[in-house]
Coordinates of N, CA and C in Angstrom, one line a residue:
M1408 N -135.4 155.4 26.0 CA -134.6 155.9 24.9 C -133.5 156.8 25.5
T1409 N -132.3 156.7 25.0 CA -131.2 157.5 25.6 C -131.2 158.9 25.0
T1410 N -130.8 159.8 25.8 CA -130.7 161.2 25.4 C -129.3 161.7 25.6
A1411 N -128.3 160.8 25.9 CA -126.9 161.2 26.1 C -126.4 161.7 24.7
T1412 N -125.3 162.5 24.8 CA -124.7 162.9 23.6 C -123.9 161.8 23.0
A1413 N -124.1 161.5 21.7 CA -123.4 160.4 21.0 C -122.0 160.7 20.8
V1414 N -121.2 159.7 21.0 CA -119.7 159.8 20.6 C -119.5 159.3 19.2
Y1415 N -120.5 158.6 18.6 CA -120.3 158.1 17.3 C -121.7 157.9 16.7
E1416 N -121.9 158.2 15.4 CA -123.1 157.9 14.7 C -122.7 157.4 13.3
Q1417 N -123.4 156.4 12.8 CA -123.1 155.9 11.5 C -124.4 155.4 10.8
P1418 N -124.8 156.1 9.7 CA -125.9 155.5 9.0 C -125.5 154.3 8.3
V1419 N -126.3 153.2 8.4 CA -126.0 152.0 7.7 C -127.2 151.7 6.7
E1420 N -126.8 151.7 5.5 CA -127.9 151.6 4.4 C -128.7 150.4 4.6
G1421 N -130.0 150.6 4.5 CA -131.0 149.5 4.7 C -131.2 149.0 6.1
F1422 N -130.5 149.6 7.1 CA -130.5 149.2 8.5 C -131.0 150.3 9.4
G1423 N -130.5 151.5 9.2 CA -130.8 152.6 10.1 C -129.6 153.3 10.6
T1424 N -129.7 154.3 11.5 CA -128.6 155.0 12.0 C -128.2 154.4 13.4
V1425 N -126.9 153.9 13.5 CA -126.4 153.4 14.7 C -125.8 154.5 15.5
R1426 N -126.2 154.6 16.7 CA -125.7 155.7 17.6 C -125.1 155.1 18.8
V1427 N -123.9 155.6 19.2 CA -123.1 155.1 20.4 C -123.0 156.2 21.3
A1428 N -123.6 156.0 22.5 CA -123.6 157.1 23.6 C -123.1 156.5 24.9
P1429 N -122.4 157.2 25.7 CA -121.9 156.7 27.0 C -123.1 156.3 27.9
V1430 N -122.9 155.2 28.6 CA -123.9 154.7 29.6 C -124.0 155.8 30.7
D1431 N -125.2 156.2 31.0 CA -125.5 157.0 32.2 C -125.9 156.1 33.3
P1432 N -125.1 155.8 34.3 CA -125.5 154.8 35.2 C -126.8 155.0 35.9
D1433 N -127.1 156.2 36.3 CA -128.4 156.5 36.9 C -129.6 156.3 36.0
R1434 N -129.5 156.8 34.8 CA -130.6 156.7 33.8 C -130.7 155.3 33.2
D1435 N -129.6 154.6 32.9 CA -129.6 153.4 32.1 C -129.6 152.1 33.0
A1436 N -129.4 152.2 34.3 CA -129.3 151.0 35.1 C -130.6 150.1 35.0
P1437 N -131.8 150.7 35.1 CA -133.0 149.8 35.0 C -133.0 149.0 33.6
L1438 N -132.7 149.7 32.5 CA -132.7 149.0 31.2 C -131.7 147.9 31.2
I1439 N -130.4 148.3 31.6 CA -129.3 147.3 31.5 C -129.7 146.1 32.5
H1440 N -130.2 146.4 33.6 CA -130.6 145.4 34.6 C -131.5 144.4 34.0
A1441 N -132.5 144.9 33.3 CA -133.5 144.0 32.6 C -132.8 143.1 31.6
W1442 N -131.9 143.6 30.8 CA -131.1 142.9 29.8 C -130.2 141.8 30.4
V1443 N -129.4 142.2 31.4 CA -128.4 141.3 32.0 C -129.0 140.2 32.8
N1444 N -130.2 140.3 33.2 CA -130.8 139.3 34.1 C -131.7 138.3 33.3
E1445 N -131.6 138.4 32.0 CA -132.3 137.4 31.2 C -131.4 136.2 31.0
E1446 N -131.9 135.0 30.9 CA -131.1 133.8 30.7 C -130.2 133.9 29.5
R1447 N -130.6 134.5 28.5 CA -129.8 134.6 27.2 C -128.6 135.4 27.5
A1448 N -128.5 136.2 28.6 CA -127.3 137.0 28.9 C -126.4 136.4 29.9
R1449 N -126.6 135.1 30.1 CA -125.8 134.4 31.2 C -124.3 134.6 31.0
F1450 N -123.8 134.7 29.7 CA -122.4 134.9 29.5 C -121.9 136.3 29.9
W1451 N -122.8 137.2 30.1 CA -122.4 138.6 30.5 C -121.9 138.5 31.9
G1452 N -122.4 137.6 32.7 CA -121.9 137.4 34.1 C -122.6 138.3 35.1
M1453 N -123.7 138.9 34.8 CA -124.3 139.8 35.8 C -125.7 139.3 36.2
G1454 N -126.1 138.1 35.9 CA -127.3 137.5 36.3 C -127.5 137.6 37.8
G1455 N -128.7 137.9 38.3 CA -128.9 137.9 39.7 C -128.6 139.3 40.4
T1456 N -128.1 140.2 39.6 CA -127.8 141.6 40.2 C -129.1 142.4 40.3
T1457 N -129.0 143.3 41.2 CA -130.1 144.3 41.4 C -129.9 145.5 40.6
V1458 N -130.9 146.3 40.4 CA -130.7 147.6 39.7 C -129.6 148.4 40.3
E1459 N -129.6 148.5 41.6 CA -128.6 149.3 42.3 C -127.2 148.7 42.1
Q1460 N -127.0 147.4 42.0 CA -125.7 146.8 41.7 C -125.3 147.2 40.3
V1461 N -126.2 147.1 39.4 CA -125.9 147.5 38.0 C -125.5 148.9 37.9
R1462 N -126.2 149.8 38.6 CA -125.8 151.2 38.7 C -124.4 151.4 39.2
E1463 N -124.1 150.7 40.3 CA -122.8 150.8 40.9 C -121.7 150.3 40.0
I1464 N -121.9 149.2 39.3 CA -121.0 148.6 38.3 C -120.7 149.6 37.2
Y1465 N -121.7 150.2 36.7 CA -121.5 151.2 35.6 C -121.0 152.5 36.1
A1466 N -121.3 152.9 37.3 CA -120.7 154.1 37.9 C -119.2 153.9 38.0
H1467 N -118.8 152.7 38.5 CA -117.3 152.4 38.6 C -116.7 152.4 37.2
L1468 N -117.3 151.7 36.2 CA -116.8 151.7 34.9 C -116.6 153.1 34.4
D1469 N -117.6 154.0 34.6 CA -117.6 155.4 34.2 C -116.4 156.2 34.8
S1470 N -115.9 155.7 36.0 CA -114.8 156.4 36.7 C -113.5 156.1 36.1
L1471 N -113.4 155.1 35.2 CA -112.1 154.6 34.7 C -111.8 155.3 33.4
T1472 N -110.5 155.5 33.1 CA -110.1 156.1 31.8 C -109.8 155.1 30.8
T1473 N -109.7 153.8 31.2 CA -109.3 152.7 30.3 C -110.5 151.9 29.9
H1474 N -111.6 151.9 30.5 CA -112.8 151.1 30.2 C -114.0 152.0 30.0
H1475 N -114.8 151.7 29.0 CA -115.9 152.6 28.7 C -117.2 151.8 28.4
G1476 N -118.3 152.2 28.9 CA -119.6 151.5 28.6 C -120.4 152.4 27.7
Y1477 N -121.1 151.8 26.7 CA -121.9 152.6 25.8 C -123.3 151.9 25.6
L1478 N -124.3 152.7 25.5 CA -125.6 152.2 25.1 C -125.7 152.5 23.6
V1479 N -126.0 151.5 22.8 CA -126.1 151.6 21.4 C -127.5 151.6 21.0
S1480 N -127.9 152.5 20.1 CA -129.3 152.5 19.6 C -129.3 152.5 18.1
R1481 N -130.4 152.0 17.6 CA -130.6 152.1 16.1 C -131.9 152.9 15.9
D1482 N -131.8 154.0 15.2 CA -132.9 154.9 15.0 C -133.6 155.3 16.3
G1483 N -132.8 155.5 17.3 CA -133.3 156.0 18.6 C -133.8 154.9 19.6
E1484 N -133.8 153.6 19.1 CA -134.2 152.5 20.0 C -133.0 151.8 20.5
P1485 N -132.8 151.6 21.9 CA -131.7 150.9 22.4 C -131.6 149.5 22.0
V1486 N -130.5 149.0 21.4 CA -130.4 147.7 20.9 C -129.2 146.9 21.4
A1487 N -128.3 147.6 22.1 CA -127.1 146.8 22.6 C -126.4 147.6 23.7
L1488 N -125.6 146.8 24.5 CA -124.7 147.4 25.4 C -123.3 147.0 24.9
F1489 N -122.4 148.0 24.8 CA -121.1 147.9 24.2 C -120.1 148.4 25.1
Q1490 N -119.0 147.7 25.3 CA -117.9 148.2 26.2 C -116.6 148.1 25.5
T1491 N -115.8 149.1 25.6 CA -114.4 149.1 25.1 C -113.5 149.2 26.3
Y1492 N -112.3 148.7 26.0 CA -111.3 148.8 27.1 C -109.9 148.7 26.5
D1493 N -108.9 149.2 27.2 CA -107.5 149.1 26.9 C -107.0 147.7 27.4
P1494 N -106.7 146.8 26.5 CA -106.3 145.5 27.0 C -105.1 145.5 28.0
V1495 N -104.2 146.5 27.9 CA -103.1 146.6 28.8 C -103.5 146.8 30.2
A1496 N -104.7 147.4 30.4 CA -105.2 147.7 31.7 C -106.3 146.7 32.1
D1497 N -106.3 145.6 31.5 CA -107.3 144.6 31.8 C -106.7 143.2 32.0
R1498 N -107.5 142.3 32.6 CA -106.9 141.0 32.9 C -106.6 140.2 31.7
V1499 N -107.2 140.5 30.5 CA -106.9 139.8 29.3 C -105.4 139.9 28.9
S1500 N -104.7 141.0 29.4 CA -103.3 141.2 29.1 C -102.4 140.1 29.7
E1501 N -103.0 139.4 30.7 CA -102.2 138.3 31.3 C -102.3 137.0 30.4
C1502 N -103.1 137.1 29.4 CA -103.3 135.9 28.5 C -102.8 136.0 27.1
Y1503 N -102.4 137.2 26.7 CA -101.8 137.4 25.4 C -100.9 138.6 25.4
E1504 N -100.1 138.8 24.4 CA -99.2 140.0 24.3 C -100.0 141.1 23.7
A1505 N -100.5 142.0 24.5 CA -101.2 143.2 24.0 C -100.2 144.1 23.2
L1506 N -100.7 144.5 22.0 CA -99.9 145.4 21.1 C -100.4 146.8 21.2
P1507 N -99.5 147.8 20.9 CA -100.0 149.2 20.8 C -101.1 149.2 19.7
G1508 N -102.2 149.9 19.9 CA -103.3 150.0 19.0 C -104.4 149.0 19.2
D1509 N -104.2 148.0 20.2 CA -105.3 147.1 20.5 C -106.4 147.8 21.2
I1510 N -107.6 147.3 21.0 CA -108.8 147.7 21.8 C -109.6 146.5 22.0
G1511 N -110.0 146.3 23.3 CA -110.8 145.2 23.6 C -112.3 145.6 23.6
V1512 N -113.2 144.7 23.2 CA -114.6 145.1 23.2 C -115.4 143.9 23.8
H1513 N -116.6 144.3 24.3 CA -117.6 143.4 24.8 C -118.9 143.9 24.2
L1514 N -119.8 143.0 23.8 CA -121.1 143.3 23.2 C -122.1 142.4 23.8
M1515 N -123.3 143.0 24.2 CA -124.5 142.3 24.5 C -125.6 142.9 23.8
L1516 N -126.2 142.1 22.9 CA -127.4 142.5 22.2 C -128.6 142.5 23.1
A1517 N -129.5 143.5 22.9 CA -130.7 143.6 23.6 C -131.6 142.5 23.2
P1518 N -132.5 142.1 24.1 CA -133.5 141.1 23.7 C -134.4 141.6 22.6
S1519 N -134.9 140.7 21.7 CA -135.7 141.1 20.6 C -136.9 140.2 20.5
A1520 N -138.1 140.7 20.4 CA -139.3 139.9 20.2 C -139.4 139.3 18.9
S1521 N -138.7 139.9 17.9 CA -138.7 139.4 16.5 C -137.3 139.5 15.9
P1522 N -136.5 138.4 16.0 CA -135.2 138.5 15.5 C -135.2 138.9 14.0
E1523 N -134.2 139.6 13.6 CA -134.1 140.2 12.3 C -132.8 139.6 11.6
P1524 N -133.0 138.9 10.5 CA -131.8 138.3 9.8 C -130.8 139.5 9.5
G1525 N -129.5 139.2 9.8 CA -128.5 140.1 9.4 C -128.3 141.3 10.4
F1526 N -129.1 141.3 11.5 CA -129.1 142.4 12.4 C -127.7 142.5 13.1
S1527 N -127.3 141.4 13.7 CA -126.0 141.5 14.5 C -124.8 141.8 13.6
A1528 N -124.8 141.3 12.4 CA -123.7 141.6 11.5 C -123.6 143.0 11.1
R1529 N -124.8 143.6 10.8 CA -124.8 145.1 10.4 C -124.4 146.0 11.6
L1530 N -125.0 145.6 12.8 CA -124.7 146.4 14.0 C -123.2 146.3 14.3
L1531 N -122.7 145.1 14.3 CA -121.3 144.9 14.6 C -120.4 145.6 13.6
G1532 N -120.8 145.6 12.4 CA -120.0 146.3 11.4 C -119.8 147.8 11.8
A1533 N -120.8 148.4 12.2 CA -120.7 149.8 12.7 C -119.9 149.9 13.9
L1534 N -120.1 149.0 14.9 CA -119.3 149.1 16.1 C -117.8 148.8 15.9
I1535 N -117.5 147.9 15.0 CA -116.1 147.7 14.6 C -115.5 149.0 14.0
D1536 N -116.3 149.6 13.1 CA -115.8 150.9 12.6 C -115.5 151.9 13.7
F1537 N -116.4 152.0 14.6 CA -116.2 152.9 15.8 C -115.0 152.5 16.6
S1538 N -114.8 151.2 16.8 CA -113.7 150.8 17.6 C -112.3 151.0 16.9
L1539 N -112.3 151.0 15.6 CA -111.1 151.1 14.9 C -110.8 152.6 14.4
L1540 N -111.6 153.5 14.9 CA -111.3 154.9 14.6 C -109.9 155.3 14.8
D1541 N -109.4 155.0 16.0 CA -108.0 155.4 16.4 C -107.2 154.2 16.9
R1542 N -107.6 153.0 16.5 CA -106.9 151.8 16.9 C -106.7 150.9 15.7
T1543 N -105.9 149.9 15.8 CA -105.6 149.1 14.7 C -106.0 147.6 14.8
R1544 N -106.4 147.2 16.0 CA -106.8 145.8 16.2 C -107.8 145.7 17.3
V1545 N -108.9 144.9 17.0 CA -110.0 144.6 17.9 C -109.7 143.3 18.5
V1546 N -109.8 143.2 19.9 CA -109.6 141.9 20.6 C -110.9 141.6 21.3
V1547 N -111.4 140.4 21.1 CA -112.6 139.9 21.9 C -112.2 138.7 22.6
E1548 N -112.9 138.4 23.7 CA -112.7 137.2 24.5 C -114.0 136.7 25.0
P1549 N -114.9 136.2 24.1 CA -116.1 135.6 24.5 C -115.9 134.4 25.4
D1550 N -116.8 134.0 26.2 CA -116.8 132.8 27.0 C -116.6 131.7 26.0
A1551 N -115.7 130.7 26.3 CA -115.3 129.6 25.5 C -116.6 128.8 25.1
A1552 N -117.6 128.8 26.0 CA -118.8 128.0 25.8 C -119.8 128.7 24.9
N1553 N -119.6 130.0 24.6 CA -120.5 130.8 23.8 C -120.3 130.6 22.4
E1554 N -120.7 129.4 21.9 CA -120.5 129.0 20.5 C -121.1 130.0 19.5
K1555 N -122.2 130.6 19.8 CA -122.9 131.5 18.9 C -122.0 132.8 18.7
A1556 N -121.4 133.3 19.8 CA -120.6 134.5 19.7 C -119.3 134.2 19.0
I1557 N -118.7 133.1 19.2 CA -117.5 132.7 18.5 C -117.7 132.6 17.0
A1558 N -118.8 131.9 16.7 CA -119.1 131.7 15.3 C -119.4 133.1 14.6
R1559 N -120.1 134.0 15.3 CA -120.3 135.3 14.8 C -119.0 136.1 14.5
M1560 N -118.1 136.0 15.4 CA -116.8 136.7 15.2 C -116.1 136.1 14.0
V1561 N -116.1 134.8 13.8 CA -115.5 134.2 12.7 C -116.1 134.7 11.4
R1562 N -117.5 134.7 11.3 CA -118.2 135.2 10.2 C -117.8 136.7 9.8
L1563 N -117.5 137.4 10.9 CA -117.1 138.9 10.7 C -115.7 139.0 10.3
G1564 N -114.9 138.0 10.2 CA -113.5 138.0 9.8 C -112.5 138.0 10.9
F1565 N -112.9 137.8 12.1 CA -112.0 137.7 13.2 C -111.1 136.4 13.1
E1566 N -109.9 136.5 13.5 CA -109.0 135.3 13.5 C -109.0 134.8 14.9
L1567 N -109.3 133.5 15.0 CA -109.4 132.9 16.3 C -108.0 132.7 16.9
G1568 N -107.9 133.0 18.2 CA -106.7 132.8 18.9 C -106.9 131.7 19.9
P1569 N -106.1 131.6 20.9 CA -106.1 130.4 21.8 C -107.3 130.5 22.8
E1570 N -107.6 129.4 23.4 CA -108.6 129.4 24.5 C -107.7 129.7 25.7
V1571 N -108.2 130.6 26.6 CA -107.4 131.0 27.7 C -108.3 131.1 29.0
V1572 N -107.7 131.2 30.1 CA -108.4 131.4 31.4 C -108.1 132.8 31.9
L1573 N -109.1 133.7 31.9 CA -108.9 135.0 32.4 C -109.0 134.9 33.9
P1574 N -108.0 135.5 34.6 CA -108.0 135.3 36.1 C -109.1 136.1 36.8
E1575 N -109.4 135.6 38.0 CA -110.4 136.3 38.8 C -109.9 137.7 39.2
I1576 N -110.8 138.6 39.4 CA -110.5 139.9 39.9 C -111.3 140.1 41.1
D1577 N -110.7 140.4 42.3 CA -111.5 140.6 43.5 C -110.9 141.8 44.2
L1578 N -111.6 142.9 43.9 CA -111.2 144.2 44.4 C -112.4 144.8 45.2
P1579 N -112.2 145.8 46.0 CA -113.3 146.4 46.8 C -114.4 146.9 45.8
E1580 N -114.0 147.5 44.6 CA -114.9 148.1 43.7 C -115.6 147.1 42.8
V1581 N -115.0 145.9 42.6 CA -115.5 145.0 41.6 C -115.0 143.6 41.8
F1582 N -115.9 142.6 41.6 CA -115.5 141.2 41.6 C -115.8 140.6 40.2
I1583 N -114.9 140.0 39.6 CA -115.1 139.3 38.3 C -114.5 137.9 38.4
P1584 N -115.4 136.9 38.3 CA -114.8 135.6 38.5 C -113.9 135.1 37.3
E1585 N -113.2 134.1 37.6 CA -112.3 133.5 36.5 C -113.2 133.1 35.3
K1586 N -112.7 133.2 34.1 CA -113.5 133.0 32.9 C -112.6 132.2 31.9
K1587 N -113.2 131.1 31.4 CA -112.6 130.4 30.3 C -113.1 131.1 29.0
A1588 N -112.1 131.6 28.2 CA -112.5 132.5 27.1 C -111.8 132.0 25.8
R1589 N -112.3 132.4 24.7 CA -111.6 132.2 23.4 C -111.3 133.6 22.9
L1590 N -110.0 133.8 22.7 CA -109.5 135.0 22.1 C -109.8 135.1 20.6
A1591 N -110.0 136.2 20.1 CA -110.2 136.4 18.6 C -109.7 137.8 18.3
F1592 N -109.2 138.0 17.1 CA -108.6 139.3 16.7 C -109.0 139.7 15.3
L1593 N -109.3 141.0 15.2 CA -109.6 141.6 13.9 C -108.7 142.8 13.7
T1594 N -107.8 142.7 12.7 CA -106.9 143.8 12.4 C -107.4 144.7 11.2
R1595 N -107.3 146.0 11.4 CA -107.7 146.9 10.4 C -107.0 146.7 9.1

């Protein structure tokens, strides 16, 4: 359970309180490692990483002013990993014209022993509210093969954009392979 100071909290009627707190790389790496190494998380792109590699990735993310990692909890129980980023400072800006007020997001839901109908929609509703506090448009770019994520975005009101290829990033601090993605947008 996370003890970091929340940057956002929202009670959701009939669901619980959604709390968004910055990832603490040292504390949260073992939990995140367990999540990203499950087969269901293959689209996250971190399968096969060690706990130390996960810690290093999130320490690097924590050092940036344009990208942020958050551990999301519901009533104190971790339920998701959420990342926000400024599209202008990200490879996605090579694939579409980023506008002032855009915010990019990534979401990975935690594994659940007993899936709960409506869980992702209610959680995402709170996370979209958080994302749009000081922004006007949410940009997502799920893997083009991740049909479930794309369908979820459409159900939430996102407008589908083009299928694009996000370029590879190969820097000393981080390697991100090329990715075939489907852009989608939600305007406040």
